[in-house]
Amino acid sequence: FRRVLFRSDAVHLAGDGNPVWGVGIRLYHVRFLFAMPLQSNAVRLLPTFVEGSAPTVEWLFLDLNSYFASVEQQERPELWGRPIGIVPLITEHTCCIAASYEAKAYGVKTGINVEEAKQLCPHIQLVEARPKLYVEYHHRIVEAVNSCIPVTNVMSVDEMACRLMGRERALPNATTIAVDIKQALRTVGDTLRC
């Protein structure tokens, strides 16, 4: 009968004793009518489980973390390791549309108003958004992912899906593809994470 998977199942699924999420993969249980997330990392696999057989994966999803902030840090090395908030305009009367990992550590979240962001993180640096730059990086990222596996669907500037075919669907092979994608992203920028 169908069962819900929990995080402890990921070690079993990896087959080698290493947690699957250790390589930045999120597993989803898809035997029900909905997908249930098991881990919050951004490269996700959708495994299908059939009694008595090895798990297979049909889709691999990629979602870049703190995308706008990461691109700005890549373009401006003086921002590396610093808390930054991306804003549509430099004004006190707007909100952060993205925050770096460093800003998030202080509680700054997407959608937070600038005044509150400065209260949580007094040394946050506000950076005006550059949408054209983010689109340029998007094209480079799609190219990098395509070097590992064809991109089937682009959902947004920082999210895409890849349908796995044939032998790619075996969980170990899908995991290898996910790791390859993470390495290919490093050719686009060191600050980009998923």
XYZ file of C-alpha atoms in Angstrom:
194
model
C 0.000 0.000 0.000
C 1.100 3.595 -0.527
C 3.072 5.272 2.215
C 4.270 8.763 2.997
C 8.033 9.212 3.040
C 9.794 11.102 5.790
C 13.320 12.543 5.914
C 14.689 9.343 7.436
C 13.663 7.519 4.257
C 16.118 9.621 2.238
C 19.102 7.682 3.625
C 17.406 4.470 2.557
C 16.647 5.939 -0.871
C 20.239 7.018 -1.437
C 21.309 3.403 -1.115
C 24.819 4.281 0.015
C 24.111 5.587 3.486
C 24.483 9.244 2.480
C 21.467 11.488 2.863
C 20.106 12.528 -0.515
C 19.687 16.110 0.672
C 23.439 16.245 1.290
C 23.885 17.012 -2.408
C 21.192 19.680 -2.487
C 18.273 17.635 -3.716
C 14.669 17.792 -2.618
C 12.619 14.650 -2.908
C 8.896 14.674 -3.482
C 6.473 11.871 -2.872
C 4.145 11.770 -5.871
C 2.043 8.640 -5.350
C -0.845 10.758 -4.067
C -2.610 13.524 -5.983
C -0.257 16.132 -4.545
C 3.481 16.513 -4.109
C 4.783 16.684 -0.545
C 8.179 18.381 -0.042
C 10.710 16.479 2.018
C 13.612 18.929 1.999
C 14.037 22.635 1.347
C 17.031 22.562 -0.996
C 16.399 23.787 -4.470
C 17.318 20.975 -6.845
C 14.398 18.608 -6.439
C 13.636 15.161 -7.723
C 10.172 13.696 -8.081
C 10.528 9.970 -7.374
C 7.889 7.360 -8.155
C 7.815 4.267 -5.955
C 6.443 0.915 -7.029
C 6.345 -1.972 -4.524
C 9.372 -4.223 -4.967
C 11.234 -2.013 -7.445
C 13.854 0.720 -7.239
C 12.617 4.313 -7.059
C 12.564 6.231 -10.322
C 12.449 9.963 -10.982
C 10.473 11.641 -13.744
C 11.270 15.325 -13.161
C 14.156 17.377 -11.838
C 13.308 20.920 -10.670
C 15.835 23.737 -10.263
C 15.162 26.820 -8.125
C 17.982 29.264 -7.435
C 18.165 30.701 -3.923
C 18.385 34.456 -3.307
C 18.748 34.802 -7.067
C 18.740 38.582 -7.553
C 21.017 39.112 -4.543
C 23.379 36.344 -5.693
C 23.672 37.889 -9.154
C 24.453 41.284 -7.633
C 27.110 39.706 -5.406
C 28.588 37.960 -8.448
C 28.761 41.225 -10.391
C 30.033 43.306 -7.470
C 32.671 41.414 -5.442
C 32.623 44.139 -2.766
C 29.165 42.806 -1.823
C 30.374 39.220 -1.231
C 29.643 38.083 2.305
C 27.659 41.238 3.092
C 23.945 41.527 3.873
C 22.190 43.090 0.901
C 18.589 43.745 0.007
C 17.425 44.167 -3.575
C 14.857 46.930 -3.990
C 12.948 48.161 -7.061
C 14.007 51.766 -6.318
C 16.326 53.294 -3.766
C 13.785 54.780 -1.386
C 12.675 54.221 2.171
C 9.108 53.607 0.966
C 9.528 50.252 -0.752
C 10.262 46.648 0.111
C 13.068 44.174 -0.491
C 12.288 41.994 -3.485
C 15.230 39.739 -2.601
C 17.730 39.335 0.224
C 21.166 37.762 0.355
C 21.878 34.773 2.594
C 23.715 37.154 4.905
C 20.649 39.422 5.212
C 18.356 36.448 5.713
C 20.478 35.450 8.714
C 19.242 38.656 10.380
C 15.607 37.899 9.564
C 15.340 39.978 6.381
C 12.874 38.242 4.059
C 11.487 38.857 0.603
C 8.695 41.422 0.783
C 9.869 43.063 4.012
C 9.712 46.867 3.948
C 13.014 48.736 3.930
C 12.472 50.359 7.318
C 11.938 46.987 9.008
C 14.899 45.463 7.121
C 17.134 48.227 8.482
C 15.858 47.626 12.011
C 16.660 43.910 11.757
C 19.988 44.483 10.008
C 21.309 48.052 10.482
C 24.276 47.469 8.153
C 22.210 46.065 5.244
C 23.175 47.554 1.898
C 20.279 48.293 -0.455
C 20.912 47.606 -4.124
C 18.615 48.760 -6.906
C 17.315 45.876 -9.009
C 18.698 45.374 -12.510
C 16.161 43.137 -14.295
C 18.076 43.027 -17.606
C 21.117 41.661 -15.788
C 19.016 38.948 -14.125
C 17.647 37.925 -17.529
C 21.187 37.747 -18.951
C 22.209 35.448 -16.106
C 19.027 33.426 -16.633
C 20.101 32.674 -20.224
C 23.552 31.613 -19.022
C 21.985 29.365 -16.378
C 19.659 27.725 -18.917
C 22.684 27.115 -21.146
C 24.608 25.558 -18.236
C 21.687 23.282 -17.313
C 21.222 22.340 -20.981
C 24.855 21.185 -21.000
C 23.810 18.503 -18.472
C 20.222 17.738 -19.510
C 17.675 19.525 -21.725
C 15.500 22.096 -19.968
C 11.886 21.080 -20.571
C 10.110 24.003 -18.940
C 11.113 27.446 -17.694
C 8.789 28.614 -14.927
C 10.491 31.925 -14.073
C 13.815 33.713 -14.273
C 15.221 31.422 -11.553
C 13.135 28.224 -11.859
C 13.124 25.471 -14.467
C 12.172 21.821 -14.865
C 13.822 18.958 -16.728
C 11.999 15.761 -17.678
C 14.166 12.687 -17.162
C 14.098 9.944 -19.768
C 15.103 6.268 -19.844
C 18.106 5.483 -17.646
C 18.189 9.035 -16.302
C 15.116 8.088 -14.228
C 16.984 5.718 -11.923
C 17.446 7.574 -8.620
C 21.280 7.263 -8.578
C 21.479 8.589 -12.160
C 19.057 11.423 -11.405
C 21.135 12.338 -8.356
C 24.295 12.415 -10.486
C 22.580 14.734 -12.991
C 21.526 17.044 -10.131
C 25.118 17.200 -8.852
C 26.373 17.868 -12.402
C 23.914 20.767 -12.719
C 25.127 22.275 -9.443
C 28.709 22.074 -10.741
C 27.717 23.576 -14.114
C 26.157 26.538 -12.294
C 29.585 27.331 -10.860
C 30.717 28.141 -14.430
C 28.064 30.887 -14.500
C 28.922 32.311 -11.093
C 30.438 31.318 -7.757
C 27.698 33.051 -5.786
C 24.805 31.224 -7.474
C 23.330 28.495 -5.268
C 20.511 26.048 -5.548
